[in-house]
Structure formats: structure tokens, C-alpha cells
mmCIF file of C-alpha atoms in Angstrom:
data_model
loop_
_atom_site.group_PDB
_atom_site.id
_atom_site.type_symbol
_atom_site.label_atom_id
_atom_site.label_comp_id
_atom_site.label_asym_id
_atom_site.label_seq_id
_atom_site.Cartn_x
_atom_site.Cartn_y
_atom_site.Cartn_z
ATOM 1 C CA ASP A 10 91.131 -57.641 87.493
ATOM 2 C CA ALA A 11 92.743 -55.508 89.896
ATOM 3 C CA MET A 12 96.062 -53.787 88.346
ATOM 4 C CA VAL A 13 97.884 -52.261 91.508
ATOM 5 C CA ILE A 14 97.548 -54.219 94.315
ATOM 6 C CA GLN A 15 99.100 -53.345 97.811
ATOM 7 C CA ASN A 16 98.968 -55.762 100.924
ATOM 8 C CA PRO A 17 98.081 -55.541 103.900
ATOM 9 C CA ARG A 18 95.257 -53.054 103.378
ATOM 10 C CA TYR A 19 95.862 -52.276 107.323
ATOM 11 C CA GLN A 20 98.646 -52.807 109.490
ATOM 12 C CA VAL A 21 99.806 -52.347 112.623
ATOM 13 C CA THR A 22 103.100 -52.215 114.207
ATOM 14 C CA GLN A 23 105.117 -50.981 117.263
ATOM 15 C CA PHE A 24 106.844 -47.824 117.873
ATOM 16 C CA GLY A 25 110.568 -49.277 116.838
ATOM 17 C CA LYS A 26 109.420 -52.462 115.011
ATOM 18 C CA PRO A 27 110.489 -52.809 111.253
ATOM 19 C CA VAL A 28 107.413 -53.118 108.729
ATOM 20 C CA THR A 29 107.387 -53.903 105.003
ATOM 21 C CA LEU A 30 104.482 -52.933 102.985
ATOM 22 C CA SER A 31 104.010 -54.642 99.009
ATOM 23 C CA CYS A 32 102.836 -53.572 96.071
ATOM 24 C CA SER A 33 102.486 -55.518 93.227
ATOM 25 C CA GLN A 34 101.077 -54.500 89.857
ATOM 26 C CA THR A 35 99.901 -56.419 86.742
ATOM 27 C CA LEU A 36 100.312 -53.518 83.953
ATOM 28 C CA ASN A 37 103.794 -54.290 83.436
ATOM 29 C CA HIS A 38 104.561 -50.486 83.714
ATOM 30 C CA ASN A 39 108.423 -49.269 84.268
ATOM 31 C CA VAL A 40 107.498 -47.058 87.265
ATOM 32 C CA MET A 41 107.029 -47.939 90.532
ATOM 33 C CA TYR A 42 106.069 -44.503 92.950
ATOM 34 C CA TRP A 43 105.548 -45.107 96.736
ATOM 35 C CA TYR A 44 103.364 -41.781 98.439
ATOM 36 C CA GLN A 45 102.564 -41.051 102.130
ATOM 37 C CA GLN A 46 99.612 -39.237 102.726
ATOM 38 C CA LYS A 47 98.544 -38.106 106.074
ATOM 39 C CA SER A 48 95.031 -37.287 107.065
ATOM 40 C CA SER A 49 93.325 -34.515 104.846
ATOM 41 C CA GLN A 50 96.513 -34.082 103.313
ATOM 42 C CA ALA A 51 97.512 -34.666 99.226
ATOM 43 C CA PRO A 52 100.169 -37.653 98.688
ATOM 44 C CA LYS A 53 103.754 -36.773 98.908
ATOM 45 C CA LEU A 54 105.948 -38.721 96.956
ATOM 46 C CA LEU A 55 108.631 -40.914 98.932
ATOM 47 C CA PHE A 56 110.693 -42.560 96.143
ATOM 48 C CA HIS A 57 110.065 -43.873 92.609
ATOM 49 C CA TYR A 58 111.634 -46.512 90.675
ATOM 50 C CA TYR A 59 112.331 -46.745 86.696
ATOM 51 C CA ASP A 60 112.664 -50.431 86.435
ATOM 52 C CA LYS A 61 115.966 -50.989 88.803
ATOM 53 C CA ASP A 62 116.691 -47.309 88.891
ATOM 54 C CA PHE A 63 115.883 -45.635 92.264
ATOM 55 C CA ASN A 64 115.132 -42.386 92.702
ATOM 56 C CA ASN A 65 114.942 -40.962 96.080
ATOM 57 C CA GLU A 66 113.020 -37.774 96.642
ATOM 58 C CA ALA A 67 115.419 -35.021 98.662
ATOM 59 C CA ASP A 68 113.358 -34.959 101.824
ATOM 60 C CA THR A 69 112.783 -38.826 102.401
ATOM 61 C CA PRO A 70 113.942 -40.003 105.647
ATOM 62 C CA ASP A 71 116.881 -42.419 105.880
ATOM 63 C CA ASN A 72 114.057 -44.408 107.954
ATOM 64 C CA PHE A 73 112.630 -45.418 104.591
ATOM 65 C CA GLN A 74 113.802 -47.921 102.203
ATOM 66 C CA SER A 75 112.462 -49.520 99.013
ATOM 67 C CA ARG A 76 113.258 -52.592 97.105
ATOM 68 C CA ARG A 77 112.016 -53.828 93.376
ATOM 69 C CA PRO A 78 113.469 -57.161 93.068
ATOM 70 C CA ASN A 79 111.321 -57.411 89.616
ATOM 71 C CA THR A 80 108.969 -55.545 87.355
ATOM 72 C CA SER A 81 106.033 -56.763 89.097
ATOM 73 C CA PHE A 82 106.957 -56.047 92.826
ATOM 74 C CA CYS A 83 108.214 -53.077 95.039
ATOM 75 C CA PHE A 84 108.403 -53.011 98.446
ATOM 76 C CA LEU A 85 108.635 -50.146 101.229
ATOM 77 C CA ASP A 86 110.561 -50.656 104.298
ATOM 78 C CA ILE A 87 110.490 -48.522 107.268
ATOM 79 C CA ARG A 88 113.527 -49.389 109.489
ATOM 80 C CA SER A 89 112.145 -47.982 112.884
ATOM 81 C CA PRO A 90 108.836 -46.562 112.476
ATOM 82 C CA GLY A 91 107.942 -43.717 115.021
ATOM 83 C CA LEU A 92 104.547 -42.143 115.464
ATOM 84 C CA GLY A 93 104.919 -39.321 113.060
ATOM 85 C CA ASP A 94 105.092 -42.249 110.012
ATOM 86 C CA ALA A 95 101.637 -43.427 110.859
ATOM 87 C CA ALA A 96 99.554 -42.807 107.622
ATOM 88 C CA MET A 97 98.073 -44.080 104.013
ATOM 89 C CA TYR A 98 100.779 -45.187 102.080
ATOM 90 C CA LEU A 99 100.050 -45.397 98.655
ATOM 91 C CA CYS A 100 101.546 -47.197 95.796
ATOM 92 C CA ALA A 101 101.242 -46.110 91.595
ATOM 93 C CA THR A 102 102.541 -47.076 88.911
ATOM 94 C CA SER A 103 103.107 -45.311 85.397
ATOM 95 C CA ARG A 104 104.407 -46.841 81.897
ATOM 96 C CA GLY A 105 107.183 -44.434 82.030
ATOM 97 C CA GLY A 106 108.136 -41.250 79.744
ATOM 98 C CA LEU A 107 109.464 -43.098 76.455
ATOM 99 C CA ALA A 108 111.493 -41.050 73.987
ATOM 100 C CA GLY A 109 108.707 -38.204 72.270
ATOM 101 C CA ALA A 110 106.175 -39.318 74.795
ATOM 102 C CA PHE A 111 103.901 -36.607 76.139
ATOM 103 C CA THR A 112 101.654 -39.118 78.526
ATOM 104 C CA ASP A 113 102.379 -40.825 81.526
ATOM 105 C CA THR A 114 99.731 -41.312 83.786
ATOM 106 C CA GLN A 115 99.961 -42.392 86.938
ATOM 107 C CA TYR A 116 97.655 -45.364 88.636
ATOM 108 C CA PHE A 117 97.425 -46.056 92.251
ATOM 109 C CA GLY A 118 96.441 -48.728 94.442
ATOM 110 C CA PRO A 119 93.916 -49.064 97.354
ATOM 111 C CA GLY A 120 96.779 -48.304 99.702
ATOM 112 C CA THR A 121 97.741 -49.773 102.833
ATOM 113 C CA ARG A 122 97.049 -47.514 106.434
ATOM 114 C CA LEU A 123 99.749 -47.781 108.494
ATOM 115 C CA THR A 124 99.606 -47.647 112.569
ATOM 116 C CA VAL A 125 101.831 -47.387 114.956
ATOM 117 C CA LEU A 126 101.359 -48.091 118.586
ATOM 118 C CA GLY B 7 107.742 -28.871 97.312
ATOM 119 C CA GLN B 8 104.952 -26.832 95.153
ATOM 120 C CA GLN B 9 101.630 -27.247 95.070
ATOM 121 C CA LEU B 10 98.585 -26.126 93.213
ATOM 122 C CA ASN B 11 96.080 -24.027 93.876
ATOM 123 C CA GLN B 12 92.464 -25.893 94.258
ATOM 124 C CA SER B 13 89.732 -24.454 94.882
ATOM 125 C CA PRO B 14 87.003 -24.633 96.926
ATOM 126 C CA GLN B 15 88.643 -26.380 99.827
ATOM 127 C CA SER B 16 85.313 -28.228 100.777
ATOM 128 C CA MET B 17 81.503 -28.396 99.279
ATOM 129 C CA PHE B 18 78.326 -29.292 100.803
ATOM 130 C CA ILE B 19 75.722 -29.590 97.947
ATOM 131 C CA GLN B 20 72.093 -31.420 97.709
ATOM 132 C CA GLU B 21 71.659 -34.342 95.732
ATOM 133 C CA GLY B 22 71.171 -33.112 91.803
ATOM 134 C CA GLU B 23 73.007 -30.060 91.686
ATOM 135 C CA ASP B 24 75.874 -29.587 89.756
ATOM 136 C CA VAL B 25 79.365 -28.871 90.696
ATOM 137 C CA SER B 26 82.345 -27.244 89.738
ATOM 138 C CA MET B 27 86.015 -26.877 91.232
ATOM 139 C CA ASN B 28 89.284 -25.749 89.758
ATOM 140 C CA CYS B 29 92.974 -25.715 90.166
ATOM 141 C CA THR B 30 95.165 -22.916 89.342
ATOM 142 C CA SER B 31 99.457 -22.550 89.021
ATOM 143 C CA SER B 32 102.289 -20.442 88.603
ATOM 144 C CA SER B 33 103.919 -22.732 86.203
ATOM 145 C CA ILE B 34 102.348 -24.626 83.313
ATOM 146 C CA PHE B 35 101.913 -28.188 82.504
ATOM 147 C CA ASN B 36 101.258 -30.431 79.882
ATOM 148 C CA THR B 37 99.266 -32.837 81.574
ATOM 149 C CA TRP B 38 96.142 -32.420 83.926
ATOM 150 C CA LEU B 39 94.786 -35.350 85.655
ATOM 151 C CA TRP B 40 92.014 -35.558 87.790
ATOM 152 C CA TYR B 41 91.438 -37.845 90.820
ATOM 153 C CA LYS B 42 88.708 -38.953 93.022
ATOM 154 C CA GLN B 43 89.681 -40.480 96.522
ATOM 155 C CA ASP B 44 87.147 -42.265 99.126
ATOM 156 C CA PRO B 45 88.078 -42.721 102.402
ATOM 157 C CA GLY B 46 90.271 -45.150 103.105
ATOM 158 C CA GLU B 47 90.886 -46.071 99.413
ATOM 159 C CA GLY B 48 94.022 -44.940 96.965
ATOM 160 C CA PRO B 49 92.930 -42.289 94.453
ATOM 161 C CA VAL B 50 90.959 -43.130 91.522
ATOM 162 C CA LEU B 51 91.694 -41.518 87.919
ATOM 163 C CA LEU B 52 89.041 -39.739 86.848
ATOM 164 C CA ILE B 53 90.018 -38.006 83.760
ATOM 165 C CA ALA B 54 92.887 -37.366 82.050
ATOM 166 C CA LEU B 55 93.817 -34.039 80.151
ATOM 167 C CA TYR B 56 96.753 -34.036 77.849
ATOM 168 C CA LYS B 57 96.663 -30.864 75.465
ATOM 169 C CA ALA B 58 95.703 -26.972 76.268
ATOM 170 C CA GLY B 59 92.522 -26.348 75.341
ATOM 171 C CA GLU B 60 91.249 -29.953 75.550
ATOM 172 C CA LEU B 61 87.655 -30.291 76.761
ATOM 173 C CA THR B 62 86.967 -34.140 78.035
ATOM 174 C CA SER B 63 84.142 -36.012 79.161
ATOM 175 C CA ASN B 64 83.319 -39.135 81.190
ATOM 176 C CA GLY B 65 80.020 -39.967 82.108
ATOM 177 C CA ARG B 66 78.546 -36.808 84.061
ATOM 178 C CA LEU B 67 81.946 -35.481 84.639
ATOM 179 C CA THR B 68 83.972 -32.706 82.264
ATOM 180 C CA ALA B 69 86.757 -31.487 82.853
ATOM 181 C CA GLN B 70 88.872 -28.744 80.827
ATOM 182 C CA PHE B 71 92.730 -27.706 80.373
ATOM 183 C CA GLY B 72 93.164 -24.379 80.506
ATOM 184 C CA THR B 73 94.546 -22.668 77.457
ATOM 185 C CA THR B 74 97.150 -20.800 79.494
ATOM 186 C CA ARG B 75 98.310 -24.313 80.525
ATOM 187 C CA LYS B 76 98.377 -23.281 84.074
ATOM 188 C CA ASP B 77 94.795 -24.208 85.342
ATOM 189 C CA SER B 78 92.221 -26.530 84.707
ATOM 190 C CA PHE B 79 88.237 -27.121 86.169
ATOM 191 C CA LEU B 80 86.360 -30.127 86.860
ATOM 192 C CA ASN B 81 82.476 -30.311 86.542
ATOM 193 C CA ILE B 82 79.972 -32.574 87.667
ATOM 194 C CA SER B 83 76.654 -32.369 86.759
ATOM 195 C CA ALA B 84 73.488 -33.807 88.448
ATOM 196 C CA SER B 85 75.543 -35.122 91.449
ATOM 197 C CA ILE B 86 74.570 -38.311 93.595
ATOM 198 C CA PRO B 87 75.335 -39.236 96.990
ATOM 199 C CA SER B 88 78.419 -41.900 95.681
ATOM 200 C CA ASP B 89 79.947 -38.545 94.292
ATOM 201 C CA VAL B 90 81.094 -37.960 97.867
ATOM 202 C CA GLY B 91 84.842 -38.033 98.303
ATOM 203 C CA ILE B 92 87.988 -36.019 97.948
ATOM 204 C CA TYR B 93 88.636 -34.653 94.429
ATOM 205 C CA PHE B 94 92.021 -33.756 93.602
ATOM 206 C CA CYS B 95 93.816 -32.034 90.657
ATOM 207 C CA ALA B 96 97.274 -32.767 89.333
ATOM 208 C CA GLY B 97 99.396 -31.290 87.114
ATOM 209 C CA GLN B 98 102.530 -33.192 85.289
ATOM 210 C CA LEU B 99 105.298 -31.750 83.112
ATOM 211 C CA VAL B 100 105.992 -34.918 81.067
ATOM 212 C CA GLY B 101 109.536 -34.781 78.869
ATOM 213 C CA SER B 102 111.134 -32.181 80.721
ATOM 214 C CA GLY B 103 113.649 -34.799 81.970
ATOM 215 C CA GLY B 104 114.781 -34.858 85.933
ATOM 216 C CA SER B 105 111.736 -34.488 87.647
ATOM 217 C CA ASN B 106 109.848 -36.046 84.302
ATOM 218 C CA TYR B 107 107.272 -38.359 86.339
ATOM 219 C CA LYS B 108 106.197 -36.199 89.255
ATOM 220 C CA LEU B 109 102.600 -34.851 89.921
ATOM 221 C CA THR B 110 102.012 -31.633 91.846
ATOM 222 C CA PHE B 111 98.647 -32.052 93.663
ATOM 223 C CA GLY B 112 96.243 -29.687 94.547
ATOM 224 C CA LYS B 113 94.833 -29.834 98.336
ATOM 225 C CA GLY B 114 91.881 -31.271 97.266
ATOM 226 C CA THR B 115 88.210 -30.792 97.198
ATOM 227 C CA LEU B 116 86.056 -32.345 99.652
ATOM 228 C CA LEU B 117 82.537 -32.888 98.413
ATOM 229 C CA THR B 118 79.511 -33.535 100.629
ATOM 230 C CA VAL B 119 75.986 -34.618 98.712
ATOM 231 C CA ASN B 120 72.626 -34.619 100.857
ATOM 232 C CA PRO B 121 70.702 -36.834 99.292
#
């Protein structure tokens, strides 16, 4: 009964070869997030979707793109991976801040470990 | 970006001991979250706190939302080997508009439990 699913769990790509990571959720949440986490560091937000509205973080490199074709799925595309992009990529979801709501807890998937050769 | 001050950075304890870790911030939050991350896995939500002064338990875990809304602590009682992992605190200011959904993370506390 996994709620946030990430595939694959491990991904190896070559320097400069485009790669796509996928995330799906069974929670019917409005918001989906992508984080990058490097060793011994906290997760760093790359961008998020509220429904179909895309919100990019100011310091996210252009090399990182995202697609959300429907409520359940969200993809992270790395157009030209560099060695510095090797990391754990985490997908998270939340219901979304409804009017007057004061809670919007995020739930994380198991992550995809990306290796760049 | 902004980070929380989480301490200690690491802890080495014996099985059965109690553990305490905390997070402090220079700004207020209206939500505090505690996550645990095992090696090679994503963070798992342990406890969510939504009200200043709130004290919440989840089994052997107890967390409190500080009354100033700038701090939170997590206690683990009678630690066991499977408590090993990295514990992250995260603050959130829901309802503020703009960065409504952002989590501000602490740097994590690495817990090692010796059997």
C-alpha cells in the first residue's frame, strides 16, 4: 500500500545522457515536489507542482525540468547530467493548502539514487 | 536558503538509553515536522506538530512544539537498534502565501545505537 512510489530506485547514466525519473502517488494529493539530496545533507527543493501550476526554485539549474501529465504522476528530467548531479532524488506530495487550512504535511517517496558515470 | 539549527549533529548511545534532539529557528513556524531517514531511503514522517505548546507522542517518540514557535524537540525513550538513522526536523509556515509549501530543514542528527 505504498503511497508515494518512485521508479527506478537506482539509476545509472552517463555524463551528458538525458535521464528521466518518475514518481507516482495514490494519495490524490494536489501538490508534488522534487528534492535533491546529497550525502549528509538535508533535502533541497528543486520545484513543485500545485495541480498543473509549475513552481521553480530560483536556484534550480535549467538542466532540471519537470512534467506532470496528470494528478498521479510527476517526472524529473535531467537534460544533460553532470557528475555533480549524482544524488538521491526524492519525490514528495502534500494535499495542498486549502483556504483556511493550517496544515500541509509532506510525505516522501523512497527516492531514486542517481549515479553519473 | 534558511536553515534550522539542529543539534546534536550526531549521537552514539547504548541500546536502552533515552535520546533527545532539538531544533531552533530565528523565525516562527506554525508547523514542525520530524522525519527519520534510513540509509538509501526517503524520509519517513514520525510526528507532526501544528500548535504552539503541543506535545505529541508516537510510541516511544515524543515531540513538542515550543511555545515561542521557534523551536521543537524530539525524545526517543528506551532506544533500540532499529532507531539508527538520520533524524530531520523541518519547519513550515503554512498559510503565508508565496512560500506556503516550503519546508525548512535542519541539517539532521545521525543516531547510532550500540546493541
